[in-house]
Amino acid sequence: MAMITGGELVVRTLMRANVKNIFGLHGAHLETIFQSCLDHHIPITDTRHEVAAGHAAEGYARATRGLGVAMATAGPGFTNIITSIANAYLDRTPVLYITGSAGLAQAETNTLQAGLDQVAVVTPITKWAHRITVAQEIPRLVAHGVRLATSNPTGPVLLDMPMDVLSAQIDENSVAIPEKVLIDSRSSPDPKDVDEALKLLAGAARPVIMIGPGAYFSGAEAELREFAEATGTPVYSDFQAHGLLPSNHPLYGGTFHKMADLSAPDQRPDVVLALGVRFGLFTLGMSDLVVPLAAKIIHVETDPKEIGRLRQVAVGIVADPRETLRALNARAKSQKWPDRSRWQQTVANAKVERCKRAQSDLNRAAPPIHPFQAVSAIVDNMPERTIVIGDGAEAYHWMNEVIRQNQPGSYITHGFLGAVGMGLGLSIGAQVANADRPVLCLAGDGAIGFTIAEFDTMMRHGLPIVVVVMNNHSWAASQHFQEIVSGKNRLTGTELRDAKYHEVAAAFGCHAQRVTEIQELGPAIKAAFASGKPACVNIAIDVVPLPPELHLLMARH
Ligand SMILES: Cc1ncc(C[n+]2csc(CCOP(=O)(O)OP(=O)(O)O)c2C)c(N)n1
């Protein structure tokens, strides 16, 4: 009779759930899990701060459209990872968080790293949080947690594991590990709603398709393209769905905010097919600017709570976006669709006009570098298939102006939490998930400071992420807000120093370069990728310009 630990049961169950990588930071409470991962060759990417491990698990989940797993030890390890749990909760990212805690036998003894009810703390920000108290129950409860995290609407699950449960010795024949942990069952739309949606779209003068995270996670790229092309409908995306329809596709209009460019009365979309979209921040809330109030909305979402939350819907479909597109495609084929070439031209012209408006920024010769020049040079010089992670605030809004990705899962940036500083963690997860793809993290100089020691994680794990710091000596989005709301002579707590972030990265062994002139930037990006090492390119950026998207957001304050 072979005896195994509770930690071994955790790892054996995770393996049945096809878990190939875990992110975490060690603590004695988790030792049995670390030892079992070693035995089973499950790599643990160990970070320098638990929040980076959590964000890495999020990045992994978003890049793979699968489950991410993060571990944090009892007490401070747990409290450090909470920002990631909140981020995953608001973004509905499927992450399993495993936390250690003091042994059950130590309850109420004022012992080390204990005294917190960790489950109670995160219950409001998880799909499910549970403390496992019986070692034999580990396989059932871990499998249950994995299924809850990965089933629609997806989201984070936390399993808290007391140290004496993890170190308990169990007869391996007394516990069965579930054979099948993951399920992939999708909800289909009601045929009458499909007919209604097609009728509305066929009768529209200026229809658009909006795609959000639900469309991305459902893997709808082929079906989306088929439907957009069959019906001639332009497509706009939020960041998670970016690349689902390639950016160079003639029907691709841009990220959601670009819909505000369709502002003339005869340019406003009249029917919107929203696939896996959550209305709110990225659609500018209740405002008319992105989604016209008069537009008829067909909303396809797996979570019924999202349908009608901000906008009345003409058709509400609680179903999987990919299955819905399949049903739409099956019926759209036999239908004759109106000629949409004039409408498509309007969308294409709006893109050209936006580029023209930015042209003078591109032509600037003298330093400091205009942020639009910087992001343009970055995108023009990064290798094909680069996954871009957008952190900071204005930094990623500038990136939104130029990002063009031709495959899904290639642009990972802020969700509803807007957690500045998540970039290095997300990048680590995206790189671990995609060893064969380049990864670039665009960070503000504020953002980079949160987890700057993660350059060490990248070095230790051989993750050649290129980190570009948009260094404007400022928490720029905060500073610009302050200037607008309180006045330019009222700056407080929003300015930073011109720090040598690249030298910090170099101290960890990374490739490093400072860039002050625009003509140096392209070669610097190329050299950073060519180095084959983690890299930091620290660019001197002009703090003055405000990204066009922020004009829209700040105008609402
Ligand atoms: C963790 C966290 N702290 C504070 C904020 C508030 N905040 C929003 S934008 C911003 C400034 C970001 O500055 P930086 O990273 O330098 O990027 P930039 O705006 O300069 O591109 C801050 C502090 C936040 N969103 N998240």
Short mmCIF file of C-alpha atoms and ligand atoms in Angstrom, two decimals, residues 83 391-396 398 414 417-421 443-448 450 470 472 474-479 496 543 550, ligand 1:
data_model
loop_
_atom_site.label_atom_id
_atom_site.label_comp_id
_atom_site.label_asym_id
_atom_site.label_seq_id
_atom_site.Cartn_x
_atom_site.Cartn_y
_atom_site.Cartn_z
CA THR A 83 -5.29 42.05 -7.15
CA ASP A 391 0.22 48.08 -19.48
CA GLY A 392 0.42 51.63 -18.11
CA ALA A 393 -2.52 53.73 -19.06
CA GLU A 394 -1.82 56.23 -21.83
CA ALA A 395 0.82 53.84 -23.14
CA TYR A 396 -1.76 51.19 -24.05
CA TRP A 398 -1.57 54.86 -27.78
CA HIS A 414 -6.42 46.10 -19.29
CA LEU A 417 -10.20 46.57 -13.09
CA GLY A 418 -7.63 48.73 -14.91
CA ALA A 419 -4.88 47.34 -12.69
CA VAL A 420 -1.76 49.29 -13.61
CA GLY A 421 1.32 47.10 -13.14
CA ALA A 443 4.62 49.60 -19.96
CA GLY A 444 4.35 53.09 -18.52
CA ASP A 445 7.17 54.21 -16.24
CA GLY A 446 4.65 54.06 -13.41
CA ALA A 447 3.51 50.56 -14.33
CA ILE A 448 7.00 49.07 -14.60
CA PHE A 450 5.14 47.64 -9.47
CA MET A 470 7.26 54.65 -22.22
CA ASN A 472 7.46 60.29 -19.56
CA SER A 474 4.85 60.76 -15.01
CA TRP A 475 1.79 58.79 -14.04
CA ALA A 476 0.57 60.42 -17.22
CA ALA A 477 -3.09 59.40 -17.24
CA SER A 478 -3.34 60.58 -13.63
CA GLN A 479 -1.44 63.78 -14.39
CA LEU A 496 7.88 60.74 -11.44
CA VAL A 543 4.35 63.69 -21.57
CA LEU A 550 -8.59 59.43 -23.60
C1 LIG B 1 -2.78 49.53 -9.31
C2 LIG B 1 -3.29 50.87 -9.73
N1 LIG B 1 -2.94 51.97 -9.02
C3 LIG B 1 -3.36 53.20 -9.42
C4 LIG B 1 -4.18 53.32 -10.52
C5 LIG B 1 -4.65 54.70 -10.95
N2 LIG B 1 -4.02 55.05 -12.22
C6 LIG B 1 -4.69 54.98 -13.38
S1 LIG B 1 -3.78 55.43 -14.68
C7 LIG B 1 -2.44 55.73 -13.72
C8 LIG B 1 -1.15 56.23 -14.31
C9 LIG B 1 -0.34 55.19 -15.01
O1 LIG B 1 0.96 55.70 -15.26
P1 LIG B 1 2.02 54.95 -16.13
O2 LIG B 1 2.07 53.51 -15.78
O3 LIG B 1 3.30 55.69 -16.08
O4 LIG B 1 1.39 55.00 -17.58
P2 LIG B 1 1.11 56.27 -18.53
O5 LIG B 1 -0.25 56.77 -18.22
O6 LIG B 1 2.18 57.27 -18.28
O7 LIG B 1 1.17 55.65 -19.88
C10 LIG B 1 -2.73 55.49 -12.37
C11 LIG B 1 -1.77 55.68 -11.26
C12 LIG B 1 -4.56 52.14 -11.19
N3 LIG B 1 -5.40 52.15 -12.22
N4 LIG B 1 -4.08 50.94 -10.80
#
